């Protein structure tokens, strides 16, 4: 096991390395995320993270991956060069597995110094007989005034030259408390969007792999129930007005938690990922207002194209975007529209569910009610009133139901039909067809039949056609006298004989008009053609029902001539 203390060198400015190490990565998940990302860029299929606190005096963290690993020269010329940008020095932007390189600034290797003082690295590549093992000590680095630090290094013979990968052990930890396995796993899962079947990450504690946790996309929303979901590309983009140049490249999902289940604080907001790594912590992208919906919304945005921009707009610690840069500002404006759309749809969805629940108490089907209103203005006005009541947090469900029930009594289904107070016989003949079946033409025909049959029964006349029956039953000197009860004025003086004859003749001609202008029309023409052309509309049917109601009232009052 030959030792090579004079072979490897870490060159640095002590003040710079302190800022990039301890100052930027003081949280355990953030530091571990850098090692997971390195393993991903190294084409690892599996990463194992072990948290060790069984010995309270010797806490440590071990991260093992099966990536391509590093040779001695790789460690010397690449790993130990602070600020080396792999994407600038390597000819390919993608790995052999087709993964887009996530590393940007070459300082992620310093992340662990934010939580511990000693880093031990053991690494090898496939086909080489030896692996390289070296240690970096934070205290020793800071004490080195020359700006060149030579880590303790050894080359170890491998049992199998085909072995490859990297093992990193962090010791001399600065933390006092024990590790929280579940919370660490959940926090770490939120920092990635590329964890899948081809890249697995496991985290366990004190060698107990059976109780370990596999990081998944679902883990970051552990225990969260969703109520509504909107796909950014398919559900939101087609419904917002935007000229943003990269709108087709912005993907993601926005979800909301159910009513009464406020989103946990650490889940609120939309996380922005770039090539699978967090680039901006959960936020609402600078929206000034704080609508109630923000307590219920979460989700993620994938904006991989940000890595291709000329300006580097992602902060070193990958917690935020430099939104003041022009290209980032355009994205922020677009994302505000995306979030505003989700807020609007959330409010509409919540209101719809609340209305449905509360109107069940009132016995009113809102959708059915709205569909029966005769014009858009009436529908909009009533819906506005219902929504105002629904949105009022000071009104409980019982009060809401009472208001809706009373409003529905004033403006019922098919209000024009009800407000006309049609004759009971006309209602009996037409109501089901008119309201339930919405067959207004059949409703009128049935009412016409009911009237004709009643005329025939009361007058005793017969005829081949409806017009024959009504023309023979009514009129001057015909079997039925419709004015028999109304011969005198209130003062006892008789009405003019011509007035009474006009009413008798009017009953005949109005009845014949209903036959000629109504029944004959709807019986011989396709209802579809009548409706679409406007020649004979629903309102025409309703008007004729009103006329039949008037004629039925006269019929009820009619007496048969002796």
XYZ file of C-alpha atoms in Angstrom:
562
model
C 0.000 0.000 0.000
C 2.473 2.693 -1.182
C 1.962 6.208 0.174
C 2.289 9.176 -2.184
C 2.005 12.304 -0.039
C 3.867 14.457 -2.550
C 1.811 13.537 -5.612
C -1.543 15.293 -5.169
C -2.067 18.987 -4.564
C -5.092 21.139 -3.821
C -4.464 24.736 -4.852
C -6.635 27.429 -3.337
C -7.079 30.784 -1.666
C -7.978 30.020 1.984
C -10.595 32.782 2.150
C -12.238 31.590 -1.060
C -12.399 27.982 -0.034
C -13.896 28.933 3.330
C -16.658 30.866 1.577
C -17.378 28.098 -0.936
C -17.224 25.334 1.653
C -18.661 26.166 5.042
C -20.616 29.299 4.100
C -22.602 27.794 1.253
C -23.355 24.241 2.386
C -24.280 24.234 6.066
C -27.286 21.939 5.670
C -26.838 18.167 5.448
C -29.228 17.562 2.498
C -27.544 20.292 0.424
C -24.112 18.824 1.002
C -25.232 15.265 0.250
C -26.982 16.512 -2.886
C -23.620 17.526 -4.353
C -22.283 13.989 -3.922
C -25.428 12.453 -5.424
C -25.125 14.811 -8.393
C -21.451 13.883 -8.835
C -22.421 10.206 -8.879
C -25.100 10.926 -11.487
C -22.585 12.753 -13.672
C -20.247 9.779 -13.235
C -22.906 7.485 -14.772
C -23.600 5.644 -11.518
C -26.640 3.391 -11.442
C -26.807 3.233 -7.659
C -25.805 5.440 -4.752
C -25.804 4.310 -1.121
C -25.696 6.822 1.709
C -25.080 5.604 5.249
C -25.585 7.885 8.249
C -23.589 6.650 11.240
C -24.318 7.956 14.747
C -24.262 4.761 16.826
C -21.000 6.033 18.324
C -21.983 9.517 19.476
C -18.312 10.501 19.680
C -17.519 9.361 16.162
C -20.392 10.322 13.877
C -19.704 9.919 10.172
C -21.339 9.708 6.762
C -20.428 7.250 3.999
C -21.468 7.754 0.371
C -20.778 4.916 -2.065
C -21.543 4.910 -5.801
C -20.894 2.541 -8.717
C -20.005 5.252 -11.212
C -17.042 5.249 -13.550
C -14.791 6.436 -10.711
C -11.486 8.320 -11.026
C -7.918 7.353 -11.800
C -4.986 8.891 -9.964
C -4.544 11.371 -12.796
C -8.246 12.209 -12.746
C -7.991 13.068 -9.069
C -4.893 15.148 -9.650
C -5.907 17.007 -12.782
C -9.674 17.275 -12.312
C -11.085 16.572 -8.848
C -8.541 18.638 -6.929
C -8.877 21.648 -9.216
C -11.266 24.041 -7.538
C -13.589 25.820 -9.951
C -12.936 23.433 -12.866
C -15.984 23.521 -15.076
C -16.367 20.062 -16.539
C -18.722 21.271 -19.242
C -16.025 23.695 -20.423
C -13.112 21.236 -20.393
C -14.848 18.017 -21.506
C -15.711 17.736 -25.185
C -19.106 16.147 -24.541
C -22.027 17.736 -22.653
C -23.533 14.301 -22.066
C -22.232 11.146 -20.423
C -21.923 7.726 -22.043
C -25.414 6.954 -20.697
C -26.823 10.027 -22.385
C -27.151 12.047 -19.175
C -26.735 15.798 -19.412
C -23.926 16.865 -17.080
C -25.376 18.700 -14.084
C -22.148 20.038 -12.553
C -21.459 23.683 -13.358
C -18.916 25.527 -11.224
C -16.546 22.837 -9.942
C -17.016 23.689 -6.246
C -19.456 20.930 -5.221
C -16.575 18.875 -3.877
C -16.261 21.398 -1.059
C -19.866 20.905 0.043
C -19.075 18.403 2.771
C -16.772 20.859 4.528
C -19.952 22.679 5.499
C -20.877 19.816 7.829
C -17.587 18.080 8.648
C -13.854 18.606 8.869
C -12.422 15.488 7.277
C -13.197 13.936 3.884
C -11.747 10.593 2.846
C -12.064 9.620 -0.821
C -11.491 6.127 -2.207
C -11.956 5.775 -5.975
C -11.029 3.630 -8.965
C -11.879 3.114 -12.602
C -12.594 -0.104 -14.417
C -9.516 -1.945 -15.730
C -6.911 -0.362 -13.453
C -5.188 -2.558 -10.818
C -5.144 0.096 -8.102
C -7.515 2.521 -6.477
C -6.613 5.936 -5.152
C -7.302 6.844 -1.535
C -6.696 10.289 -0.087
C -7.949 12.536 2.706
C -8.770 16.242 2.871
C -8.749 17.897 6.291
C -10.466 21.223 6.685
C -8.342 22.475 9.549
C -5.143 21.596 7.768
C -6.334 23.304 4.596
C -7.072 26.549 6.442
C -3.700 26.394 8.197
C -1.901 26.092 4.893
C -0.829 29.643 4.106
C 0.895 28.818 0.839
C -2.374 28.114 -0.945
C -1.234 24.584 -1.844
C -2.456 21.639 0.209
C -1.054 18.101 -0.248
C -3.528 15.502 1.009
C -2.382 12.194 2.460
C -2.591 9.735 -0.443
C -2.144 5.990 -0.913
C -2.615 3.620 -3.859
C -4.318 0.345 -2.943
C -4.222 -2.833 -4.996
C -7.689 -4.026 -6.047
C -8.890 -7.595 -5.724
C -10.764 -7.227 -9.012
C -9.506 -4.887 -11.714
C -13.064 -4.589 -13.028
C -14.209 -2.822 -9.852
C -15.051 0.861 -10.207
C -16.780 3.640 -8.329
C -16.186 6.094 -5.521
C -16.546 5.919 -1.751
C -16.527 9.112 0.312
C -16.388 9.112 4.111
C -17.049 12.280 6.035
C -15.911 12.394 9.662
C -15.224 14.923 12.405
C -18.763 16.192 11.939
C -19.789 19.564 13.279
C -23.331 18.465 14.138
C -24.271 17.477 17.681
C -27.713 15.905 17.212
C -28.293 12.443 15.788
C -29.408 11.940 12.205
C -33.091 11.973 11.261
C -33.197 9.341 8.526
C -36.695 10.007 7.195
C -36.491 13.794 7.133
C -33.041 13.679 5.540
C -34.337 11.326 2.839
C -37.374 13.509 2.133
C -35.303 16.707 2.021
C -32.764 15.090 -0.294
C -35.460 13.757 -2.624
C -36.726 17.308 -3.178
C -33.418 18.328 -4.698
C -33.624 16.006 -7.700
C -35.971 15.262 -10.525
C -33.883 12.625 -12.307
C -34.223 9.806 -9.765
C -35.761 6.846 -11.603
C -35.256 3.157 -12.372
C -31.870 3.872 -13.995
C -30.530 5.975 -11.140
C -31.345 4.754 -7.658
C -30.386 6.365 -4.381
C -30.679 4.580 -1.035
C -30.137 6.086 2.399
C -29.921 4.093 5.632
C -28.605 4.423 9.154
C -25.994 2.572 11.207
C -25.691 -0.346 8.788
C -29.408 -1.231 8.938
C -30.147 -1.560 5.219
C -33.466 -3.326 5.823
C -34.950 -0.113 7.228
C -33.330 2.026 4.572
C -35.242 4.423 2.342
C -35.066 4.639 -1.422
C -35.335 8.145 -2.773
C -38.215 8.579 -5.209
C -40.051 11.451 -6.834
C -43.067 10.571 -4.705
C -41.059 10.707 -1.475
C -40.737 14.475 -1.685
C -44.513 14.697 -1.344
C -44.682 12.038 1.355
C -48.077 11.975 3.034
C -49.513 14.685 0.814
C -52.973 14.115 -0.654
C -53.718 15.884 -3.902
C -57.024 17.442 -4.883
C -56.300 19.082 -8.254
C -53.433 18.629 -10.721
C -52.420 20.708 -13.733
C -49.820 19.661 -16.272
C -47.929 22.830 -17.221
C -47.404 21.951 -20.873
C -50.788 20.371 -21.613
C -53.256 21.966 -19.174
C -51.878 25.451 -18.584
C -49.897 26.627 -21.632
C -52.844 26.336 -24.097
C -54.952 28.529 -21.796
C -52.661 31.493 -21.157
C -51.624 34.367 -23.383
C -47.846 34.433 -23.705
C -45.140 35.109 -26.257
C -42.361 33.622 -24.140
C -39.784 32.143 -26.515
C -39.149 28.967 -24.487
C -42.735 28.260 -23.445
C -42.759 24.845 -25.155
C -39.678 23.791 -23.168
C -41.148 24.523 -19.739
C -42.624 21.332 -18.319
C -43.897 20.287 -14.924
C -46.861 19.728 -12.658
C -48.715 21.866 -10.128
C -50.748 20.103 -7.442
C -53.000 21.229 -4.627
C -53.882 19.656 -1.311
C -57.520 19.025 -0.322
C -59.700 21.523 1.488
C -58.820 21.785 5.158
C -55.400 20.151 4.638
C -53.018 23.080 4.343
C -49.760 22.209 2.589
C -46.783 21.744 4.892
C -44.598 24.827 4.936
C -41.652 23.080 3.283
C -43.877 21.868 0.433
C -45.521 25.161 -0.442
C -44.370 26.661 -3.705
C -43.118 25.441 -7.060
C -39.606 23.972 -7.247
C -37.586 24.764 -10.361
C -35.318 22.019 -11.723
C -32.677 22.242 -14.431
C -31.533 18.939 -15.905
C -32.982 17.153 -12.912
C -31.314 19.249 -10.196
C -32.941 21.886 -8.052
C -32.135 25.370 -9.300
C -34.626 27.383 -7.257
C -36.228 26.413 -3.954
C -40.037 26.248 -3.776
C -41.513 29.667 -4.478
C -44.232 31.502 -6.369
C -41.699 33.373 -8.499
C -42.058 36.798 -6.959
C -45.828 37.184 -7.095
C -46.601 40.146 -4.872
C -49.978 39.005 -3.663
C -50.440 36.131 -1.242
C -53.738 34.504 -2.189
C -55.242 31.867 0.043
C -54.357 29.294 -2.620
C -50.625 29.614 -1.817
C -51.201 27.598 1.357
C -52.417 24.686 -0.777
C -50.194 24.713 -3.888
C -47.012 22.794 -4.596
C -45.305 21.316 -7.636
C -42.284 21.397 -9.893
C -41.061 22.974 -13.104
C -38.453 21.474 -15.446
C -36.541 24.153 -17.378
C -33.531 22.282 -18.740
C -32.845 24.920 -21.381
C -31.522 27.265 -18.674
C -28.272 25.308 -18.753
C -27.760 26.342 -22.354
C -28.094 30.080 -21.800
C -25.055 32.276 -22.298
C -25.416 33.729 -18.796
C -25.029 31.500 -15.755
C -28.239 32.367 -13.925
C -28.215 29.557 -11.313
C -26.678 30.378 -7.910
C -23.751 28.261 -6.753
C -25.731 26.589 -3.973
C -28.588 25.875 -6.431
C -31.107 27.499 -4.138
C -32.089 30.396 -6.361
C -32.099 31.921 -9.830
C -30.636 35.350 -10.580
C -34.026 36.732 -11.575
C -32.665 40.193 -12.364
C -30.907 38.930 -15.505
C -32.910 39.531 -18.730
C -33.359 35.881 -19.731
C -34.360 34.924 -16.196
C -36.731 37.880 -15.981
C -38.612 36.674 -19.080
C -38.938 33.200 -17.545
C -40.171 34.678 -14.270
C -42.901 36.649 -16.064
C -44.058 33.468 -17.781
C -43.999 31.429 -14.558
C -46.085 34.092 -12.833
C -48.742 33.561 -15.501
C -48.536 29.809 -14.957
C -49.021 30.188 -11.202
C -51.823 32.746 -11.616
C -53.651 30.317 -13.892
C -53.287 27.545 -11.298
C -54.579 29.871 -8.568
C -57.598 30.777 -10.701
C -58.380 27.132 -11.497
C -57.889 26.216 -7.838
C -60.391 28.864 -6.776
C -62.878 27.724 -9.417
C -62.433 24.057 -8.508
C -62.776 24.714 -4.794
C -65.857 26.846 -5.347
C -67.417 24.209 -7.579
C -66.864 21.456 -5.004
C -68.066 23.649 -2.163
C -71.133 24.708 -4.116
C -71.932 21.123 -5.009
C -71.605 20.009 -1.398
C -73.610 22.878 0.042
C -76.307 22.941 -2.620
C -77.036 19.289 -1.879
C -78.327 20.563 1.456
C -80.489 23.052 -0.392
C -81.710 20.365 -2.787
C -80.559 22.367 -5.810
C -78.491 21.062 -8.709
C -76.543 24.166 -9.749
C -75.426 22.877 -13.142
C -78.944 21.796 -14.037
C -80.378 25.054 -12.724
C -77.961 27.204 -14.706
C -78.625 25.203 -17.881
C -82.359 25.966 -17.681
C -82.005 29.742 -17.444
C -83.224 31.509 -20.577
C -80.260 33.818 -21.277
C -76.594 34.306 -20.456
C -77.112 37.489 -18.442
C -79.520 35.807 -16.053
C -77.147 32.858 -15.703
C -74.145 35.135 -15.028
C -76.071 37.217 -12.493
C -77.317 34.225 -10.524
C -73.934 32.486 -10.637
C -72.303 35.702 -9.411
C -74.672 35.856 -6.433
C -74.136 32.179 -5.573
C -70.352 32.540 -5.821
C -70.327 35.646 -3.656
C -72.234 33.778 -0.966
C -69.952 30.756 -1.363
C -66.774 32.860 -1.083
C -67.938 34.581 2.084
C -66.041 32.841 4.878
C -68.486 34.257 7.433
C -71.382 32.259 5.974
C -71.554 28.607 6.992
C -72.974 25.792 4.895
C -76.414 25.973 6.495
C -76.762 29.684 5.746
C -75.439 29.144 2.248
C -77.995 26.396 1.617
C -80.772 28.647 2.882
C -79.811 31.503 0.560
C -79.520 29.223 -2.472
C -82.813 27.526 -1.693
C -84.648 30.862 -1.411
C -83.022 32.187 -4.579
C -84.064 29.030 -6.425
C -87.626 29.511 -5.235
C -87.638 33.027 -6.671
C -85.900 32.042 -9.910
C -86.679 28.330 -10.456
C -85.640 26.005 -13.259
C -87.124 27.274 -16.535
C -88.245 30.509 -14.842
C -90.125 31.800 -17.853
C -92.146 28.606 -17.917
C -93.049 28.944 -14.244
C -93.487 32.690 -14.170
C -96.224 32.453 -16.830
C -98.328 30.487 -14.352
C -99.683 28.204 -17.038
C -103.044 26.502 -16.668
C -102.768 23.303 -14.614
C -103.871 21.166 -17.582
C -101.227 22.769 -19.813
C -98.559 22.162 -17.162
C -99.648 18.554 -16.720
C -99.446 17.901 -20.446
C -96.190 19.768 -21.159
C -94.010 19.983 -18.037
C -92.078 16.713 -18.340
C -91.444 17.126 -22.051
C -90.451 20.761 -21.614
C -88.232 20.508 -18.529
C -86.910 16.970 -18.362
C -86.692 16.105 -22.054
C -86.200 19.673 -23.317
C -88.443 18.770 -26.250
C -90.303 22.050 -26.468
C -92.078 21.163 -29.696
C -93.472 17.915 -28.336
C -94.501 19.794 -25.179
C -96.572 22.206 -27.239
C -98.108 19.392 -29.327
C -99.170 17.486 -26.205
C -100.690 20.619 -24.700
C -102.536 21.262 -27.959
C -103.913 17.715 -27.904
C -105.015 18.159 -24.285
C -106.856 21.380 -25.185
C -108.469 19.891 -28.326
C -109.660 16.829 -26.430
C -111.085 18.979 -23.638
C -112.922 21.135 -26.212
C -114.289 18.029 -27.880
C -115.443 16.529 -24.575
C -117.154 19.691 -23.349
C -118.764 20.764 -26.634
C -119.707 17.334 -27.995
C -118.539 18.281 -31.509
C -116.339 16.088 -33.697
C -114.165 16.563 -36.746
C -111.432 15.087 -38.878
C -108.981 17.862 -38.038
C -108.197 19.809 -34.859
C -109.233 23.007 -36.641
C -112.631 21.491 -37.441
C -113.265 20.749 -33.773
C -112.346 24.190 -32.401
C -114.079 26.062 -35.226
C -117.306 24.126 -34.645
C -117.173 24.484 -30.847
C -116.550 28.233 -30.534
C -117.988 31.375 -32.058
C -121.288 33.174 -32.330
C -124.175 30.767 -31.965
C -121.789 27.771 -31.527
C -122.150 25.050 -28.821
C -119.892 26.701 -26.211
C -120.445 30.145 -24.736
C -117.174 31.372 -23.170
C -118.657 34.632 -21.864
C -121.712 33.199 -20.102
C -120.438 34.306 -16.667
C -119.468 37.799 -17.770
C -122.566 39.424 -19.256
C -122.571 42.492 -16.985
C -120.046 45.150 -15.933
C -119.256 45.686 -12.204
C -121.962 48.376 -12.057
C -124.573 45.907 -13.270
C -124.872 47.365 -16.736
C -124.586 44.782 -19.551
C -121.503 44.574 -21.774
C -122.042 45.534 -25.388
C -123.324 42.564 -27.375
C -120.513 43.108 -29.920
C -117.896 42.873 -27.181
C -119.168 39.471 -26.127
C -119.402 38.322 -29.769
C -115.795 39.424 -30.321
C -114.610 37.292 -27.405
C -116.582 34.309 -28.697
C -115.163 34.753 -32.198
C -111.730 35.408 -30.736
C -111.798 32.069 -28.898
C -112.495 30.374 -32.199
C -109.879 32.194 -34.253
C -107.180 32.065 -31.582
C -107.786 28.309 -31.226
C -107.642 27.868 -34.987
C -104.469 29.982 -35.041
C -102.810 27.673 -32.524
C -103.624 24.776 -34.828
C -102.585 26.463 -38.083
C -99.599 28.438 -36.835
C -98.420 25.965 -34.248
C -99.476 22.333 -34.400
C -99.479 22.116 -38.201
C -96.002 23.655 -38.308
C -94.314 21.454 -35.713
C -96.103 18.348 -36.983
C -94.928 18.698 -40.572
C -91.441 20.214 -40.267
C -88.262 18.877 -38.675
C -87.857 20.479 -35.275
C -84.120 20.828 -35.880
C -84.707 23.000 -38.928
C -87.273 25.115 -37.128
C -84.962 25.716 -34.179
C -81.728 26.375 -36.059
C -83.286 28.799 -38.515
C -85.236 30.614 -35.818
C -88.498 30.186 -37.720
C -90.052 28.477 -34.726
C -88.061 28.672 -31.490
C -88.369 27.490 -27.926
C -89.804 30.879 -27.040
C -92.432 30.473 -29.776
C -93.445 27.190 -28.135
C -93.577 28.897 -24.752
C -95.698 31.744 -26.137
C -98.157 29.262 -27.660
C -98.332 27.401 -24.337
C -99.272 30.701 -22.735
C -101.935 31.236 -25.373
C -103.287 27.737 -24.800
C -103.312 28.506 -21.077
C -105.538 31.521 -21.789
C -107.792 29.488 -24.070
C -108.067 26.727 -21.449
C -109.138 29.326 -18.881
C -111.938 30.417 -21.255
C -112.853 26.787 -21.843
C -113.153 26.156 -18.108
C -115.580 29.074 -17.853
C -117.557 28.121 -20.966
C -121.105 26.812 -20.786
C -122.900 24.723 -23.349
C -125.798 26.390 -25.133
C -129.175 25.003 -24.203
